[in-house]
């Protein structure tokens, strides 16, 4: 039951721990000690190295580790035409005590729907030119420009009706996704944390308190995602990654997928789903009963939040449990999230990261007979 196209039986979410040389170069650039060109030289070299390591552990999809980014979402969104980032107080906090992500917020400063060449297209081209495997790009889902901020990010002077904002944001994404496709991308992942956040009762209350209906947002977000991927080539695979927060091994939300399962699997027109399933916070496998034939679920059973290596037998038993709700041929395996959703990274070592990815490849070989 090997797979010739993505998502692959052994796959990963995309973000990888930043290497020591990369961290040092970023710090020097931040202090004004090296130029942007010098930083790019280090980024290029470290990305080439991390590509080789992904290939060596046996992964068939390869990312640039998001090594050119500070964050999984802000770096992409602030480059959309009509959007800017600014310093401000975060509205949604990570649940565990300790540091919070830097206080970067986003807002709309002009009409969306246009397209200026996005710098991450060039990032993808570099990746594709340097791997023998399938080059995968990850970008935040369009809901990332709405969920955390609501109307606060969308001035009424620009968008009196939120329906027009949703339409134009979907159109902006459509143009960017098409630009990736035209650059040769055939595997693109939308990082969609907010549908998973809508499974948490406390976050649903937060949405209600600001005057929005949490029950209607899955359909709103589905519409934007479908618009974003409405112009892709027939041979391009689009997947979604669902996550409950990932910063320095902490999290934001809890709750099983049941509240969003029907819209997630049957309204949104992606080909596959990377689903967090490494802890009880994600609930059980029962919502997988809604997955239609022809779609793939990548089970995020290996945690990226700690370095402790999971038991292969235990993971294989959990795959068997999931297969009671959706066919084994529709399942794959991955980490629950990236190992570094921001440049700070999770609390584990690079050796532990690679050991986990190697284990995923080995388990996939046992379960599906991949090579």
C-alpha positions as MATLAB code, in Angstrom:
seq = 'XXXXXXXXXXXXXXXXXXXXXXXXXXXXXXXXXXXXXXXXXXXXXXXXXXXXXXXXXXXXXXXXXXXXXXXXXXXXXXXXXXXXXXXXXXXXXXXXXXXXXXXXXXXXXXXXXXXXXXXXXXXXXXXXXXXXXXXXXXXXXXXXXXXXXXXXXXXXXXXXXXXXXXXXXXXXXXXXXXXXXXXXXXXXXXXXXXXXXXXXXXXXXXXXXXXXXXXXXXXXXXXXXXXXXXXXXXXXXXXXXXXXXXXXXXXXXXXXXXXXXXXXXXXXXXXXXXXXXXXXXXXXXXXXXXXXXXXXXXXXXXXXXXXXXXXXXXXXXXXXXXXXXXXXXXXXXXXXXXXXXXXXXXXXXXXXXXXXXXXXXXXXXXXXXXX';
ca = [
       0.000    0.000    0.000;
       2.709    2.479   -0.919;
       1.709    5.904   -2.233;
       3.102    7.449   -5.394;
       1.772   10.929   -4.588;
       1.552   12.999   -1.426;
       0.732   12.881    1.349;
       3.127    9.978    1.799;
       2.824    7.110    4.272;
       5.681    8.677    6.260;
       5.350   12.452    6.114;
       5.922   15.520    8.256;
       4.356   18.895    8.933;
       7.278   21.013    7.784;
       8.817   23.175   10.509;
      12.212   21.949   11.756;
      14.477   23.052   14.597;
      16.701   25.929   13.541;
      20.376   24.995   13.517;
      23.010   26.740   15.650;
      24.688   28.479   12.661;
      21.315   29.779   11.480;
      20.383   31.075   14.932;
      23.747   32.800   15.295;
      23.432   34.465   11.884;
      19.920   35.703   12.678;
      21.127   37.202   15.949;
      24.006   38.946   14.188;
      21.671   40.296   11.537;
      19.313   41.529   14.231;
      22.187   43.455   15.825;
      23.203   44.905   12.462;
      26.494   42.991   12.408;
      25.881   41.217    9.087;
      23.936   42.186    5.975;
      20.747   40.616    4.645;
      22.848   39.097    1.849;
      25.204   37.486    4.380;
      22.226   36.107    6.313;
      20.806   34.634    3.109;
      24.085   32.860    2.427;
      23.815   31.125    5.796;
      20.127   30.347    5.213;
      20.910   28.830    1.826;
      23.665   26.637    3.227;
      21.640   25.459    6.239;
      18.598   24.737    4.082;
      20.702   22.612    1.752;
      21.970   20.693    4.795;
      18.489   20.144    6.233;
      17.211   18.976    2.846;
      19.937   16.304    2.774;
      19.031   15.170    6.298;
      15.358   14.777    5.405;
      16.341   12.702    2.391;
      18.741   10.612    4.478;
      16.093    9.597    7.031;
      13.891    8.403    4.173;
      11.273   11.155    3.853;
       9.718   11.546    0.412;
       8.417   15.043    1.081;
      10.997   17.713    1.847;
      10.598   21.270    3.155;
      13.085   24.049    3.796;
      12.340   23.640    7.512;
      10.790   27.131    7.378;
      14.366   28.304    8.004;
      13.785   31.708    6.426;
      10.855   32.472    8.751;
      10.474   33.856   12.234;
       6.978   32.396   12.502;
       4.848   29.870   10.642;
       2.224   32.511    9.855;
       3.299   36.157   10.222;
       6.089   36.032    7.648;
       3.641   34.884    4.999;
       0.606   36.988    5.888;
       2.395   40.312    6.266;
       3.567   39.997    2.658;
       0.023   39.837    1.274;
      -0.990   42.984   -0.536;
      -3.119   45.043    1.898;
      -1.848   43.474    5.150;
       0.700   44.682    7.697;
       2.107   43.422   10.991;
       2.528   45.556   14.106;
       3.423   45.216   17.774;
       0.488   44.692   20.133;
      -0.952   42.514   22.875;
      -1.848   38.955   21.886;
      -5.508   38.110   22.397;
      -5.032   34.338   22.607;
      -2.488   33.029   25.087;
      -0.674   29.725   25.345;
      -1.994   27.768   28.294;
       1.154   26.781   30.095;
       3.165   29.155   32.268;
       6.317   30.527   30.742;
       7.223   32.618   27.710;
       4.647   33.623   25.127;
       5.355   34.193   21.429;
       6.466   37.687   20.519;
       3.656   40.238   20.380;
       3.110   40.472   16.646;
      -0.391   41.219   15.368;
      -1.826   41.657   11.889;
      -4.293   44.070   10.346;
      -5.779   44.981    7.007;
      -4.649   48.351    5.631;
      -6.188   48.194    2.170;
      -8.420   46.200   -0.121;
      -7.368   42.589   -0.560;
      -7.639   40.507   -3.692;
      -4.680   41.873   -5.615;
      -1.327   40.173   -6.016;
       2.211   41.414   -5.625;
       4.940   38.788   -6.161;
       5.202   36.928   -2.857;
       8.795   36.402   -1.640;
       8.055   32.832   -0.581;
       7.704   31.845   -4.220;
      11.462   32.323   -4.501;
      11.959   30.353   -1.280;
      10.072   27.459   -2.868;
      12.110   27.646   -6.059;
      15.321   27.283   -4.040;
      13.907   24.245   -2.242;
      12.751   22.568   -5.439;
      16.123   23.118   -7.097;
      17.962   21.388   -4.266;
      15.981   18.226   -3.547;
      15.504   14.944   -5.379;
      12.246   14.330   -3.492;
       8.864   16.080   -3.566;
       9.278   19.720   -2.549;
       6.556   20.746   -0.110;
       5.610   24.296    0.840;
       3.623   25.263    3.935;
       1.590   28.453    4.352;
      -0.954   29.566    6.952;
      -4.609   29.063    6.141;
      -6.586   32.243    5.308;
      -8.454   31.925    8.620;
      -5.202   33.032   10.309;
      -5.951   36.618    9.311;
      -9.310   36.519   11.069;
      -9.655   34.160   14.018;
      -7.307   35.840   16.494;
      -8.504   39.365   15.775;
     -11.993   39.355   14.317;
     -13.298   42.751   13.306;
     -10.359   44.472   15.090;
      -8.112   43.523   12.154;
     -10.587   44.603    9.500;
     -11.475   48.335    9.555;
     -15.086   49.058    8.649;
     -13.861   51.941    6.505;
     -12.213   49.351    4.230;
     -14.704   46.518    4.609;
     -18.157   47.541    5.870;
     -19.324   43.950    5.252;
     -17.193   41.051    6.484;
     -18.487   38.908    3.620;
     -16.515   41.121    1.233;
     -13.383   40.688    3.351;
     -13.738   36.901    3.288;
     -14.260   36.965   -0.496;
     -11.242   39.162   -1.173;
      -8.994   37.216    1.198;
      -9.904   34.015   -0.614;
      -9.067   35.711   -3.901;
      -5.679   36.881   -2.585;
      -4.903   33.313   -1.603;
      -6.081   31.949   -4.935;
      -3.523   34.117   -6.713;
      -0.679   33.157   -4.369;
      -1.480   29.440   -4.526;
      -1.595   29.651   -8.324;
       1.783   31.411   -8.292;
       3.249   28.517   -6.285;
       1.752   26.097   -8.800;
       3.200   28.048  -11.721;
       6.605   27.878  -10.006;
       6.373   24.080  -10.025;
       4.860   23.384   -6.607;
       2.746   20.221   -6.567;
       2.471   19.747   -2.789;
       1.145   22.607   -0.683;
      -0.027   22.500    2.942;
      -2.376   25.000    4.585;
      -1.712   25.291    8.317;
      -5.213   25.554    9.766;
      -5.090   25.852   13.546;
      -8.336   27.733   13.905;
     -10.745   24.939   13.032;
      -9.071   22.952   15.812;
      -9.368   25.967   18.134;
     -13.107   25.966   17.408;
     -13.262   22.543   19.077;
     -12.366   24.168   22.416;
     -15.404   25.434   24.410;
     -13.429   28.282   25.991;
     -12.326   29.626   22.606;
     -15.841   29.304   21.243;
     -16.935   31.483   24.167;
     -14.247   34.031   23.262;
     -15.632   34.236   19.721;
     -19.181   34.619   21.028;
     -18.102   37.347   23.450;
     -16.791   39.494   20.603;
     -20.108   39.194   18.779;
     -19.434   36.425   16.270;
     -21.040   33.012   15.895;
     -18.508   30.170   16.379;
     -20.942   27.704   14.797;
     -20.837   29.609   11.495;
     -17.063   30.056   11.234;
     -16.258   26.531    9.941;
     -18.375   27.232    6.862;
     -16.817   30.697    6.455;
     -13.321   29.265    6.670;
     -14.236   26.398    4.350;
     -15.383   28.927    1.753;
     -12.083   30.829    1.897;
     -10.026   27.652    1.688;
     -12.030   26.386   -1.271;
     -11.561   29.733   -3.008;
      -7.827   29.591   -2.286;
      -7.420   26.229   -4.001;
      -9.933   26.747   -6.807;
      -7.316   27.350   -9.516;
      -4.791   24.561   -8.960;
      -3.509   22.148  -11.614;
      -5.048   18.673  -11.647;
      -1.777   17.098  -10.453;
      -1.335   19.385   -7.404;
      -2.001   18.054   -3.896;
      -3.349   20.358   -1.198;
      -3.383   19.248    2.429;
      -4.366   20.902    5.707;
      -2.621   20.684    9.041;
      -4.785   20.980   12.163;
      -3.120   21.971   15.426;
      -4.049   23.239   18.881;
      -1.065   25.546   19.277;
       2.670   24.909   19.203;
       5.202   27.228   20.843;
       8.135   26.070   22.954;
       6.281   22.760   23.432;
       3.168   24.453   24.871;
      -0.374   24.621   23.466;
      -3.516   26.758   23.346;
      -6.594   24.593   22.835;
      -8.174   21.270   23.762;
     -11.113   19.346   22.376;
     -11.910   16.576   19.907;
     -12.709   17.232   16.240;
     -16.424   16.414   16.437;
     -17.712   20.058   16.303;
     -16.056   20.678   12.932;
     -15.754   17.182   11.457;
     -18.496   17.303    8.829;
     -17.411   20.655    7.366;
     -13.760   19.684    7.676;
     -13.998   16.457    5.715;
     -16.950   17.013    3.389;
     -17.116   20.746    2.642;
     -13.433   21.644    2.400;
     -12.004   20.386   -0.884;
      -8.451   19.567    0.150;
      -6.974   16.152   -0.602;
      -5.585   15.299    2.836;
      -5.467   16.241    6.507;
      -2.539   16.294    8.930;
      -4.345   15.728   12.225;
      -2.924   16.247   15.704;
      -3.438   13.034   17.657;
      -0.532   12.820   20.093;
      -2.503   13.428   23.307;
      -5.948   13.207   24.881;
      -6.446   16.900   24.060;
      -7.257   15.908   20.478;
     -10.008   13.473   21.447;
     -10.674   10.110   19.836;
     -10.659    8.790   16.296;
     -14.458    8.676   15.972;
     -14.691   11.863   13.839;
     -12.716   10.050   11.138;
     -15.953    8.255   10.241;
     -16.831   11.364    8.210;
     -13.769   11.053    5.925;
     -14.978   10.264    2.396;
     -13.296    7.832    0.034;
     -10.509    9.447   -1.925;
      -9.236   11.622    0.928;
      -6.234   10.882    3.139;
      -5.653   11.414    6.860;
      -2.105   11.747    8.152;
      -2.193   10.690   11.802;
      -0.038   12.977   13.953;
       0.682   10.318   16.567;
       4.337   11.208   17.216;
       4.611   14.296   19.400;
       6.913   17.110   18.373;
       6.640   18.663   21.841;
       9.140   16.390   23.628;
      12.179   14.341   22.763;
      10.981   11.094   24.365;
      10.710    8.517   21.606;
       7.380    6.745   21.342;
       6.989    2.974   21.426;
       6.668    1.619   17.900;
       4.221   -1.048   19.099;
       2.038    1.580   20.791;
       1.934    3.731   17.652;
       1.065    0.773   15.459;
      -1.791   -0.142   17.839;
      -3.139    3.405   17.565;
      -3.026    3.204   13.773;
      -5.084    0.010   14.050;
      -7.602    1.862   16.255;
      -7.909    4.697   13.727;
      -8.409    2.150   10.942;
     -11.659    1.066   12.619;
     -13.154    4.403   11.492;
     -11.460    4.980    8.122;
      -9.674    2.548    5.825;
      -6.021    1.784    6.494;
      -5.295    2.622    2.861;
      -6.492    6.196    3.598;
      -4.077    6.663    6.514;
      -0.484    7.898    6.806;
       1.781    8.840    9.735;
       3.549   12.046   10.801;
       4.532   14.119   13.823;
       1.617   15.935   15.465;
       3.044   19.335   14.459;
       6.215   20.965   13.286;
       9.236   20.793   15.551;
       9.555   24.576   15.265;
       6.467   26.629   14.500;
       8.577   29.673   15.346;
      12.309   30.213   15.223;
      12.556   29.429   18.967;
      11.586   25.798   18.377;
      10.206   23.168   20.724;
      12.003   21.760   23.754;
      13.945   18.852   22.297;
      17.270   18.349   20.553;
      18.001   18.064   16.853;
      19.101   14.450   17.374;
      15.754   13.695   19.022;
      13.929   15.378   16.142;
      15.703   13.228   13.551;
      15.175   10.084   15.617;
      11.437   10.742   15.597;
      11.333   11.308   11.853;
      13.372    8.142   11.267;
      10.975    6.200   13.502;
       8.003    7.449   11.475;
       9.633    6.133    8.300;
      10.310    2.768    9.947;
       6.765    2.422   11.318;
       5.316    3.289    7.916;
       7.436    0.533    6.399;
       6.064   -1.956    8.951;
       2.425   -0.910    8.544;
       2.126   -0.153    4.829;
       5.180   -1.825    3.322;
       6.535    1.410    1.859;
      10.034    1.750    0.491;
];
